[in-house]
Amino acid sequence: MNENNSNDLQTIITQVIEEMKSEQGDKFDINRINLAEMERRTGMTRAQLRRLKKNDFQITPHALTGRKADTTIISGYTGVIDDLLKKGVSNSEVILERIQEQGFQGSLTTVKRYIQSHKYLIPPKRQTVAPQGNRGRRYSSDAGESYQMDWGFVNVDTGDGTSYKVACFAMICHHCGERYIEFFPNAKQENLFIGMIHAFKRMGVPGHVLTDNMKSVVLHRDSEGHPVWNHDYEAFMNTIGFETKLCRPRHPFTKGSVERLVRFVKENFLAGRVFGTITDLNYEAWKWCDNQNNRYHKAVDCIPHERHSVSCIKNASILMDTFDVRKYLCPIRCISFDGFVTYEGRRFGIPYSYVQHTCRVQREDFTLYIYDLELRKVLITHDVTWSRKDSFCKGQFTDDQPEEKPSVPVKISITQKKEDPPKSAFAKFAFGGDRNE
């Protein structure tokens, strides 16, 4: 019972007693007051009135008022929450998702209340310059007309004191906010093509893609300001069937939707996350995207997946699974002298029976497929364990070792003398003949 409720209840009881006193006059006796009449006027139970009568109808605080339980529903998860707060993760929804993965059954309000009382754990933010105001003008696009794409990078701590970077490919529909993200070991051009194809398969091919001036897309601009496309990217555009528009240099507001998506991924999806391999991370990323695409977003005033499936996907073209498309999913790799191809920082063995010097490689989930150049035959498959050790395959080396022959004529010769036969042990007893026999 809080203080306000106690005061209100005390006022009601005092008022009822004064009314009964004025009605009964000199006959009124507080020790013989009619509890049934008080029950009718106050709405309290007879048991409550009996307890109050012992204290002359004065409400006193409960004996346990102000005491808190030693353990609560959030007690077993305070270590995880404190660790996230120390890392600067103060988003209550993100923290709730992390502790729900470990079995937390409480509500979001419980998490918010804990964060409010432990704000001292959050590291202070750096002081920023006062905003000058946005003088840009927002623009809109029709359904299926424009997508925006960009790269984001994050440091990964391995736990042994070393770290490395992974690249996050992000693409978003500017009309409805449908989003797609995928993680790669690096931001090479071949990974850009793979990420774009995977996004187009889910979202359709738009009229144009808006991006910044990355070297894998554009080399430079000519004297008139027109972009000089990267040769491979220009061929990719012609194969898939879309156009590319470039942002003004050093002006990220032009593609603010995907810039905000990259920041949202870092602050919401990646905050405090622990993963095993990049494949596992992508599974979690796609599940996160499906969850976000099916939630209402105030910025676009809709549920992105519903609007995209109704309007955007109809105006976007469907990506056909042709050989020209598949070759971008399977980049070419040269085979080393010892029968290995390198892909995503690891080496995988090739059978010795394959005599060509190049092949095509594709990773799907936890399996690596190695094809011939025409994608007609699977040469070998490997289980991707993301280990730095070389992955050998059966038949990678021949059983017979070739003999090395001289490449120039041999001019040096030597002489070997005839070996004398060993002497017999009975030669000393041959008195009449030759003792050497």
GROMACS .gro file of C-alpha atoms in nm:
model
  437
    1MET     CA    1   0.000   0.000   0.000
    2ASN     CA    2   0.166   0.322  -0.114
    3GLU     CA    3   0.149   0.657   0.062
    4ASN     CA    4  -0.115   0.814  -0.162
    5ASN     CA    5  -0.356   0.524  -0.125
    6SER     CA    6  -0.304   0.528   0.253
    7ASN     CA    7  -0.382   0.898   0.273
    8ASP     CA    8  -0.695   0.862   0.061
    9LEU     CA    9  -0.821   0.569   0.267
   10GLN     CA   10  -0.750   0.752   0.594
   11THR     CA   11  -0.949   1.051   0.469
   12ILE     CA   12  -1.247   0.831   0.382
   13ILE     CA   13  -1.247   0.658   0.722
   14THR     CA   14  -1.215   0.988   0.912
   15GLN     CA   15  -1.501   1.139   0.712
   16VAL     CA   16  -1.729   0.839   0.778
   17ILE     CA   17  -1.654   0.849   1.152
   18GLU     CA   18  -1.734   1.223   1.164
   19GLU     CA   19  -2.065   1.166   0.985
   20MET     CA   20  -2.164   0.886   1.225
   21LYS     CA   21  -2.060   1.102   1.521
   22SER     CA   22  -2.275   1.392   1.405
   23GLU     CA   23  -2.572   1.159   1.349
   24GLN     CA   24  -2.552   0.983   1.687
   25GLY     CA   25  -2.450   1.283   1.896
   26ASP     CA   26  -2.369   1.205   2.261
   27LYS     CA   27  -2.454   0.840   2.213
   28PHE     CA   28  -2.154   0.793   1.980
   29ASP     CA   29  -1.880   0.568   2.119
   30ILE     CA   30  -1.586   0.482   1.894
   31ASN     CA   31  -1.526   0.158   2.085
   32ARG     CA   32  -1.882   0.043   2.011
   33ILE     CA   33  -1.904   0.175   1.654
   34ASN     CA   34  -2.123  -0.016   1.410
   35LEU     CA   35  -1.879  -0.196   1.180
   36ALA     CA   36  -2.156  -0.312   0.948
   37GLU     CA   37  -2.255   0.049   0.881
   38MET     CA   38  -1.892   0.146   0.824
   39GLU     CA   39  -1.855  -0.146   0.585
   40ARG     CA   40  -2.148  -0.017   0.383
   41ARG     CA   41  -2.018   0.341   0.372
   42THR     CA   42  -1.646   0.274   0.313
   43GLY     CA   43  -1.663  -0.040   0.101
   44MET     CA   44  -1.401  -0.209   0.319
   45THR     CA   45  -1.436  -0.562   0.452
   46ARG     CA   46  -1.532  -0.637   0.809
   47ALA     CA   47  -1.191  -0.796   0.874
   48GLN     CA   48  -1.010  -0.482   0.760
   49LEU     CA   49  -1.226  -0.264   0.986
   50ARG     CA   50  -1.161  -0.489   1.287
   51ARG     CA   51  -0.785  -0.455   1.235
   52LEU     CA   52  -0.815  -0.077   1.204
   53LYS     CA   53  -1.032  -0.057   1.516
   54LYS     CA   54  -0.743  -0.193   1.722
   55ASN     CA   55  -0.538   0.112   1.613
   56ASP     CA   56  -0.826   0.359   1.670
   57PHE     CA   57  -0.891   0.358   1.295
   58GLN     CA   58  -0.544   0.496   1.219
   59ILE     CA   59  -0.376   0.346   0.913
   60THR     CA   60  -0.014   0.254   0.983
   61PRO     CA   61   0.243   0.139   0.724
   62HIS     CA   62   0.293  -0.233   0.677
   63ALA     CA   63   0.583  -0.388   0.864
   64LEU     CA   64   0.748  -0.499   0.537
   65THR     CA   65   0.702  -0.164   0.361
   66GLY     CA   66   1.020  -0.064   0.179
   67ARG     CA   67   1.182  -0.404   0.203
   68LYS     CA   68   1.293  -0.575  -0.119
   69ALA     CA   69   1.330  -0.943  -0.189
   70ASP     CA   70   1.682  -1.081  -0.183
   71THR     CA   71   1.630  -1.258  -0.518
   72THR     CA   72   1.399  -1.155  -0.802
   73ILE     CA   73   1.321  -1.289  -1.148
   74ILE     CA   74   1.612  -1.091  -1.293
   75SER     CA   75   1.870  -1.185  -1.031
   76GLY     CA   76   2.026  -1.469  -1.230
   77TYR     CA   77   2.084  -1.248  -1.534
   78THR     CA   78   2.234  -0.936  -1.377
   79GLY     CA   79   2.586  -1.037  -1.477
   80VAL     CA   80   2.489  -1.051  -1.846
   81ILE     CA   81   2.303  -0.720  -1.825
   82ASP     CA   82   2.589  -0.548  -1.640
   83ASP     CA   83   2.835  -0.668  -1.904
   84LEU     CA   84   2.615  -0.530  -2.183
   85LEU     CA   85   2.571  -0.198  -2.002
   86LYS     CA   86   2.948  -0.166  -1.958
   87LYS     CA   87   2.985  -0.215  -2.333
   88GLY     CA   88   2.745   0.073  -2.394
   89VAL     CA   89   2.443  -0.141  -2.487
   90SER     CA   90   2.150   0.034  -2.316
   91ASN     CA   91   1.869  -0.064  -2.555
   92SER     CA   92   1.618  -0.249  -2.336
   93GLU     CA   93   1.481  -0.457  -2.626
   94VAL     CA   94   1.828  -0.575  -2.723
   95ILE     CA   95   1.909  -0.669  -2.363
   96LEU     CA   96   1.577  -0.850  -2.331
   97GLU     CA   97   1.651  -1.056  -2.644
   98ARG     CA   98   1.997  -1.151  -2.514
   99ILE     CA   99   1.874  -1.272  -2.173
  100GLN     CA  100   1.568  -1.443  -2.322
  101GLU     CA  101   1.811  -1.661  -2.517
  102GLN     CA  102   1.939  -1.777  -2.177
  103GLY     CA  103   1.595  -1.851  -2.034
  104PHE     CA  104   1.471  -1.521  -1.889
  105GLN     CA  105   1.092  -1.522  -1.845
  106GLY     CA  106   1.038  -1.166  -1.721
  107SER     CA  107   0.894  -0.865  -1.899
  108LEU     CA  108   1.045  -0.565  -2.075
  109THR     CA  109   0.938  -0.340  -1.788
  110THR     CA  110   1.155  -0.539  -1.547
  111VAL     CA  111   1.455  -0.487  -1.775
  112LYS     CA  112   1.385  -0.115  -1.812
  113ARG     CA  113   1.356  -0.076  -1.435
  114TYR     CA  114   1.692  -0.249  -1.386
  115ILE     CA  115   1.862  -0.033  -1.652
  116GLN     CA  116   1.720   0.282  -1.491
  117SER     CA  117   1.875   0.191  -1.155
  118HIS     CA  118   2.214   0.093  -1.303
  119LYS     CA  119   2.282   0.376  -1.547
  120TYR     CA  120   2.614   0.440  -1.378
  121LEU     CA  121   2.750   0.131  -1.557
  122ILE     CA  122   2.699   0.286  -1.901
  123PRO     CA  123   3.017   0.457  -2.024
  124PRO     CA  124   2.971   0.830  -2.089
  125LYS     CA  125   2.922   0.941  -2.447
  126ARG     CA  126   3.166   1.181  -2.605
  127GLN     CA  127   3.054   1.539  -2.636
  128THR     CA  128   2.924   1.618  -2.982
  129VAL     CA  129   2.900   1.946  -3.167
  130ALA     CA  130   2.563   2.117  -3.149
  131PRO     CA  131   2.353   2.023  -3.457
  132GLN     CA  132   2.327   2.287  -3.725
  133GLY     CA  133   1.997   2.165  -3.865
  134ASN     CA  134   1.920   1.960  -4.175
  135ARG     CA  135   1.885   2.164  -4.492
  136GLY     CA  136   1.828   1.863  -4.715
  137ARG     CA  137   1.496   1.763  -4.862
  138ARG     CA  138   1.365   1.411  -4.836
  139TYR     CA  139   1.258   1.244  -5.156
  140SER     CA  140   1.038   0.944  -5.228
  141SER     CA  141   1.045   0.672  -5.492
  142ASP     CA  142   0.783   0.449  -5.649
  143ALA     CA  143   0.739   0.082  -5.564
  144GLY     CA  144   1.025  -0.132  -5.696
  145GLU     CA  145   1.204   0.171  -5.837
  146SER     CA  146   1.505   0.220  -5.609
  147TYR     CA  147   1.716   0.014  -5.367
  148GLN     CA  148   2.006   0.145  -5.159
  149MET     CA  149   2.315  -0.059  -5.070
  150ASP     CA  150   2.628  -0.009  -4.862
  151TRP     CA  151   2.898  -0.188  -4.662
  152GLY     CA  152   2.939  -0.182  -4.286
  153PHE     CA  153   3.235  -0.316  -4.088
  154VAL     CA  154   3.269  -0.457  -3.738
  155ASN     CA  155   3.563  -0.581  -3.532
  156VAL     CA  156   3.547  -0.941  -3.408
  157ASP     CA  157   3.731  -1.037  -3.088
  158THR     CA  158   3.849  -1.397  -3.094
  159GLY     CA  159   3.907  -1.424  -2.720
  160ASP     CA  160   4.281  -1.492  -2.748
  161GLY     CA  161   4.384  -1.128  -2.779
  162THR     CA  162   4.354  -1.107  -3.158
  163SER     CA  163   4.080  -0.950  -3.367
  164TYR     CA  164   3.977  -0.923  -3.731
  165LYS     CA  165   3.715  -0.741  -3.936
  166VAL     CA  166   3.405  -0.876  -4.108
  167ALA     CA  167   3.203  -0.688  -4.368
  168CYS     CA  168   2.824  -0.652  -4.357
  169PHE     CA  169   2.647  -0.606  -4.690
  170ALA     CA  170   2.322  -0.413  -4.647
  171MET     CA  171   2.045  -0.341  -4.899
  172ILE     CA  172   1.707  -0.176  -4.839
  173CYS     CA  173   1.406  -0.089  -5.053
  174HIS     CA  174   1.363   0.288  -5.044
  175HIS     CA  175   0.985   0.266  -5.094
  176CYS     CA  176   0.880   0.021  -4.821
  177GLY     CA  177   1.189  -0.038  -4.605
  178GLU     CA  178   1.230  -0.411  -4.684
  179ARG     CA  179   1.585  -0.494  -4.575
  180TYR     CA  180   1.850  -0.759  -4.633
  181ILE     CA  181   2.191  -0.805  -4.470
  182GLU     CA  182   2.466  -1.064  -4.514
  183PHE     CA  183   2.813  -1.096  -4.362
  184PHE     CA  184   3.134  -1.172  -4.554
  185PRO     CA  185   3.499  -1.212  -4.449
  186ASN     CA  186   3.586  -0.908  -4.664
  187ALA     CA  187   3.430  -0.649  -4.895
  188LYS     CA  188   3.582  -0.767  -5.223
  189GLN     CA  189   3.395  -0.715  -5.548
  190GLU     CA  190   3.304  -1.084  -5.580
  191ASN     CA  191   3.136  -1.072  -5.238
  192LEU     CA  192   2.951  -0.756  -5.346
  193PHE     CA  193   2.809  -0.945  -5.645
  194ILE     CA  194   2.712  -1.244  -5.428
  195GLY     CA  195   2.537  -1.022  -5.173
  196MET     CA  196   2.348  -0.831  -5.443
  197ILE     CA  197   2.231  -1.150  -5.615
  198HIS     CA  198   2.111  -1.298  -5.285
  199ALA     CA  199   1.924  -0.974  -5.210
  200PHE     CA  200   1.770  -0.962  -5.560
  201LYS     CA  201   1.647  -1.321  -5.522
  202ARG     CA  202   1.455  -1.220  -5.210
  203MET     CA  203   1.346  -0.869  -5.304
  204GLY     CA  204   1.343  -0.865  -5.686
  205VAL     CA  205   1.555  -0.656  -5.923
  206PRO     CA  206   1.477  -0.280  -5.901
  207GLY     CA  207   1.498  -0.013  -6.165
  208HIS     CA  208   1.820   0.126  -6.016
  209VAL     CA  209   2.048   0.085  -5.714
  210LEU     CA  210   2.176   0.386  -5.522
  211THR     CA  211   2.526   0.353  -5.378
  212ASP     CA  212   2.835   0.555  -5.294
  213ASN     CA  213   3.153   0.585  -5.499
  214MET     CA  214   3.323   0.257  -5.402
  215LYS     CA  215   3.611   0.137  -5.621
  216SER     CA  216   3.440  -0.194  -5.697
  217VAL     CA  217   3.159   0.005  -5.865
  218VAL     CA  218   3.314   0.316  -6.024
  219LEU     CA  219   3.675   0.398  -6.113
  220HIS     CA  220   3.649   0.776  -6.147
  221ARG     CA  221   3.451   1.046  -6.324
  222ASP     CA  222   3.534   1.195  -6.661
  223SER     CA  223   3.580   1.562  -6.736
  224GLU     CA  224   3.204   1.612  -6.761
  225GLY     CA  225   3.136   1.441  -6.430
  226HIS     CA  226   2.999   1.118  -6.576
  227PRO     CA  227   3.101   0.798  -6.395
  228VAL     CA  228   3.354   0.562  -6.550
  229TRP     CA  229   3.226   0.225  -6.434
  230ASN     CA  230   3.440  -0.061  -6.318
  231HIS     CA  231   3.452  -0.301  -6.614
  232ASP     CA  232   3.338  -0.606  -6.416
  233TYR     CA  233   3.060  -0.411  -6.244
  234GLU     CA  234   2.934  -0.274  -6.575
  235ALA     CA  235   2.916  -0.629  -6.711
  236PHE     CA  236   2.731  -0.733  -6.395
  237MET     CA  237   2.473  -0.454  -6.443
  238ASN     CA  238   2.411  -0.559  -6.802
  239THR     CA  239   2.376  -0.924  -6.701
  240ILE     CA  240   2.128  -0.868  -6.418
  241GLY     CA  241   1.942  -0.580  -6.586
  242PHE     CA  242   1.948  -0.276  -6.358
  243GLU     CA  243   2.103   0.069  -6.345
  244THR     CA  244   2.322   0.231  -6.080
  245LYS     CA  245   2.305   0.585  -5.945
  246LEU     CA  246   2.592   0.732  -5.746
  247CYS     CA  247   2.573   0.962  -5.447
  248ARG     CA  248   2.752   1.291  -5.436
  249PRO     CA  249   3.099   1.235  -5.282
  250ARG     CA  250   3.118   1.285  -4.904
  251HIS     CA  251   2.742   1.326  -4.878
  252PRO     CA  252   2.596   1.022  -4.697
  253PHE     CA  253   2.251   1.184  -4.657
  254THR     CA  254   2.173   1.093  -5.017
  255LYS     CA  255   2.136   0.728  -4.917
  256GLY     CA  256   2.026   0.786  -4.560
  257SER     CA  257   1.798   0.479  -4.551
  258VAL     CA  258   2.079   0.228  -4.587
  259GLU     CA  259   2.311   0.437  -4.368
  260ARG     CA  260   2.048   0.421  -4.095
  261LEU     CA  261   2.009   0.046  -4.156
  262VAL     CA  262   2.383  -0.012  -4.106
  263ARG     CA  263   2.374   0.184  -3.782
  264PHE     CA  264   2.061  -0.006  -3.671
  265VAL     CA  265   2.237  -0.338  -3.738
  266LYS     CA  266   2.534  -0.230  -3.526
  267GLU     CA  267   2.322  -0.097  -3.239
  268ASN     CA  268   2.051  -0.364  -3.237
  269PHE     CA  269   2.160  -0.689  -3.403
  270LEU     CA  270   2.534  -0.685  -3.334
  271ALA     CA  271   2.522  -0.530  -2.986
  272GLY     CA  272   2.677  -0.777  -2.742
  273ARG     CA  273   2.637  -1.070  -2.984
  274VAL     CA  274   2.850  -1.386  -2.963
  275PHE     CA  275   2.868  -1.620  -3.265
  276GLY     CA  276   3.053  -1.930  -3.377
  277THR     CA  277   3.114  -1.892  -3.752
  278ILE     CA  278   3.013  -1.642  -4.017
  279THR     CA  279   2.762  -1.896  -4.146
  280ASP     CA  280   2.596  -1.906  -3.803
  281LEU     CA  281   2.604  -1.527  -3.795
  282ASN     CA  282   2.424  -1.509  -4.131
  283TYR     CA  283   2.153  -1.749  -4.011
  284GLU     CA  284   2.088  -1.519  -3.716
  285ALA     CA  285   2.102  -1.212  -3.943
  286TRP     CA  286   1.840  -1.349  -4.185
  287LYS     CA  287   1.613  -1.445  -3.896
  288TRP     CA  288   1.656  -1.093  -3.756
  289CYS     CA  289   1.572  -0.941  -4.097
  290ASP     CA  290   1.252  -1.148  -4.123
  291ASN     CA  291   1.152  -1.032  -3.776
  292GLN     CA  292   1.218  -0.665  -3.856
  293ASN     CA  293   1.049  -0.684  -4.198
  294ASN     CA  294   0.730  -0.812  -4.034
  295ARG     CA  295   0.713  -0.534  -3.773
  296TYR     CA  296   0.557  -0.191  -3.809
  297HIS     CA  297   0.809   0.087  -3.881
  298LYS     CA  298   0.713   0.445  -3.820
  299ALA     CA  299   0.955   0.587  -4.080
  300VAL     CA  300   0.767   0.419  -4.369
  301ASP     CA  301   0.431   0.396  -4.186
  302CYS     CA  302   0.379   0.031  -4.277
  303ILE     CA  303   0.493  -0.326  -4.224
  304PRO     CA  304   0.772  -0.351  -4.485
  305HIS     CA  305   0.716  -0.713  -4.589
  306GLU     CA  306   0.343  -0.664  -4.646
  307ARG     CA  307   0.387  -0.355  -4.864
  308HIS     CA  308   0.683  -0.506  -5.049
  309SER     CA  309   0.497  -0.827  -5.134
  310VAL     CA  310   0.190  -0.634  -5.250
  311SER     CA  311   0.341  -0.348  -5.454
  312CYS     CA  312   0.721  -0.348  -5.481
  313ILE     CA  313   0.776  -0.709  -5.585
  314LYS     CA  314   0.523  -0.671  -5.867
  315ASN     CA  315   0.705  -0.374  -6.020
  316ALA     CA  316   1.052  -0.527  -5.973
  317SER     CA  317   1.175  -0.785  -6.221
  318ILE     CA  318   1.242  -1.146  -6.126
  319LEU     CA  319   1.603  -1.263  -6.124
  320MET     CA  320   1.640  -1.572  -6.345
  321ASP     CA  321   1.884  -1.847  -6.249
  322THR     CA  322   2.095  -1.854  -6.565
  323PHE     CA  323   2.457  -1.950  -6.627
  324ASP     CA  324   2.557  -1.583  -6.649
  325VAL     CA  325   2.409  -1.526  -6.303
  326ARG     CA  326   2.554  -1.842  -6.153
  327LYS     CA  327   2.907  -1.753  -6.262
  328TYR     CA  328   2.896  -1.452  -6.029
  329LEU     CA  329   2.798  -1.680  -5.742
  330CYS     CA  330   3.091  -1.908  -5.832
  331PRO     CA  331   3.404  -1.695  -5.875
  332ILE     CA  332   3.709  -1.830  -6.058
  333ARG     CA  333   4.009  -1.956  -5.862
  334CYS     CA  334   4.355  -2.063  -5.978
  335ILE     CA  335   4.483  -2.404  -5.867
  336SER     CA  336   4.823  -2.397  -5.695
  337PHE     CA  337   5.110  -2.633  -5.778
  338ASP     CA  338   5.022  -2.853  -5.479
  339GLY     CA  339   4.653  -2.886  -5.575
  340PHE     CA  340   4.481  -2.623  -5.359
  341VAL     CA  341   4.242  -2.334  -5.424
  342THR     CA  342   4.212  -2.042  -5.184
  343TYR     CA  343   3.866  -1.916  -5.085
  344GLU     CA  344   3.775  -1.686  -4.795
  345GLY     CA  345   4.121  -1.720  -4.642
  346ARG     CA  346   4.140  -2.102  -4.642
  347ARG     CA  347   4.281  -2.364  -4.881
  348PHE     CA  348   4.082  -2.655  -5.023
  349GLY     CA  349   4.214  -2.955  -5.217
  350ILE     CA  350   4.134  -3.040  -5.582
  351PRO     CA  351   4.149  -3.396  -5.730
  352TYR     CA  352   4.460  -3.467  -5.937
  353SER     CA  353   4.239  -3.594  -6.223
  354TYR     CA  354   4.127  -3.238  -6.299
  355VAL     CA  355   4.392  -3.115  -6.542
  356GLN     CA  356   4.292  -2.750  -6.591
  357HIS     CA  357   4.456  -2.467  -6.401
  358THR     CA  358   4.137  -2.281  -6.297
  359CYS     CA  359   3.801  -2.376  -6.151
  360ARG     CA  360   3.495  -2.215  -5.989
  361VAL     CA  361   3.417  -2.214  -5.617
  362GLN     CA  362   3.091  -2.155  -5.430
  363ARG     CA  363   3.005  -2.177  -5.058
  364GLU     CA  364   2.650  -2.261  -4.958
  365ASP     CA  365   2.594  -2.271  -4.583
  366PHE     CA  366   2.847  -2.519  -4.440
  367THR     CA  367   2.948  -2.682  -4.772
  368LEU     CA  368   3.202  -2.563  -5.030
  369TYR     CA  369   3.138  -2.674  -5.390
  370ILE     CA  370   3.419  -2.678  -5.646
  371TYR     CA  371   3.306  -2.685  -6.012
  372ASP     CA  372   3.477  -2.692  -6.347
  373LEU     CA  373   3.486  -2.370  -6.547
  374GLU     CA  374   3.158  -2.444  -6.730
  375LEU     CA  375   2.970  -2.534  -6.408
  376ARG     CA  376   2.880  -2.871  -6.556
  377LYS     CA  377   3.041  -3.096  -6.297
  378VAL     CA  378   3.106  -3.085  -5.925
  379LEU     CA  379   3.471  -3.179  -5.882
  380ILE     CA  380   3.470  -3.211  -5.502
  381THR     CA  381   3.285  -3.083  -5.195
  382HIS     CA  382   3.435  -2.978  -4.862
  383ASP     CA  383   3.283  -2.925  -4.519
  384VAL     CA  384   3.348  -2.565  -4.421
  385THR     CA  385   3.474  -2.554  -4.062
  386TRP     CA  386   3.630  -2.203  -4.081
  387SER     CA  387   3.956  -2.351  -3.959
  388ARG     CA  388   4.284  -2.216  -4.096
  389LYS     CA  389   4.414  -2.568  -4.160
  390ASP     CA  390   4.432  -2.694  -4.519
  391SER     CA  391   4.146  -2.921  -4.629
  392PHE     CA  392   4.279  -3.214  -4.831
  393CYS     CA  393   4.066  -3.433  -5.056
  394LYS     CA  394   4.082  -3.788  -5.181
  395GLY     CA  395   4.287  -3.824  -5.500
  396GLN     CA  396   4.460  -3.490  -5.458
  397PHE     CA  397   4.805  -3.649  -5.513
  398THR     CA  398   4.914  -3.945  -5.731
  399ASP     CA  399   5.057  -4.262  -5.580
  400ASP     CA  400   5.349  -4.289  -5.828
  401GLN     CA  401   5.608  -4.018  -5.778
  402PRO     CA  402   5.748  -3.888  -6.111
  403GLU     CA  403   6.120  -3.927  -6.184
  404GLU     CA  404   6.318  -3.610  -6.236
  405LYS     CA  405   6.521  -3.630  -6.563
  406PRO     CA  406   6.817  -3.407  -6.654
  407SER     CA  407   6.735  -3.111  -6.872
  408VAL     CA  408   7.087  -3.071  -7.024
  409PRO     CA  409   7.323  -3.331  -7.175
  410VAL     CA  410   7.553  -3.509  -6.927
  411LYS     CA  411   7.926  -3.451  -7.005
  412ILE     CA  412   8.099  -3.576  -6.689
  413SER     CA  413   8.197  -3.946  -6.671
  414ILE     CA  414   8.376  -4.151  -6.404
  415THR     CA  415   8.525  -4.507  -6.392
  416GLN     CA  416   8.425  -4.788  -6.163
  417LYS     CA  417   8.683  -5.064  -6.100
  418LYS     CA  418   8.601  -5.433  -6.095
  419GLU     CA  419   8.543  -5.566  -5.748
  420ASP     CA  420   8.780  -5.851  -5.637
  421PRO     CA  421   8.610  -6.171  -5.516
  422PRO     CA  422   8.647  -6.248  -5.147
  423LYS     CA  423   8.911  -6.503  -5.035
  424SER     CA  424   8.799  -6.848  -4.925
  425ALA     CA  425   8.859  -6.953  -4.563
  426PHE     CA  426   9.015  -7.293  -4.684
  427ALA     CA  427   9.268  -7.137  -4.919
  428LYS     CA  428   9.554  -7.181  -4.667
  429PHE     CA  429   9.515  -7.562  -4.679
  430ALA     CA  430   9.568  -7.581  -5.058
  431PHE     CA  431   9.941  -7.677  -5.053
  432GLY     CA  432   9.977  -7.804  -5.407
  433GLY     CA  433   9.788  -7.545  -5.590
  434ASP     CA  434   9.726  -7.173  -5.609
  435ARG     CA  435   9.640  -7.044  -5.267
  436ASN     CA  436   9.424  -6.774  -5.413
  437GLU     CA  437   9.178  -7.028  -5.544
   0.00000   0.00000   0.00000
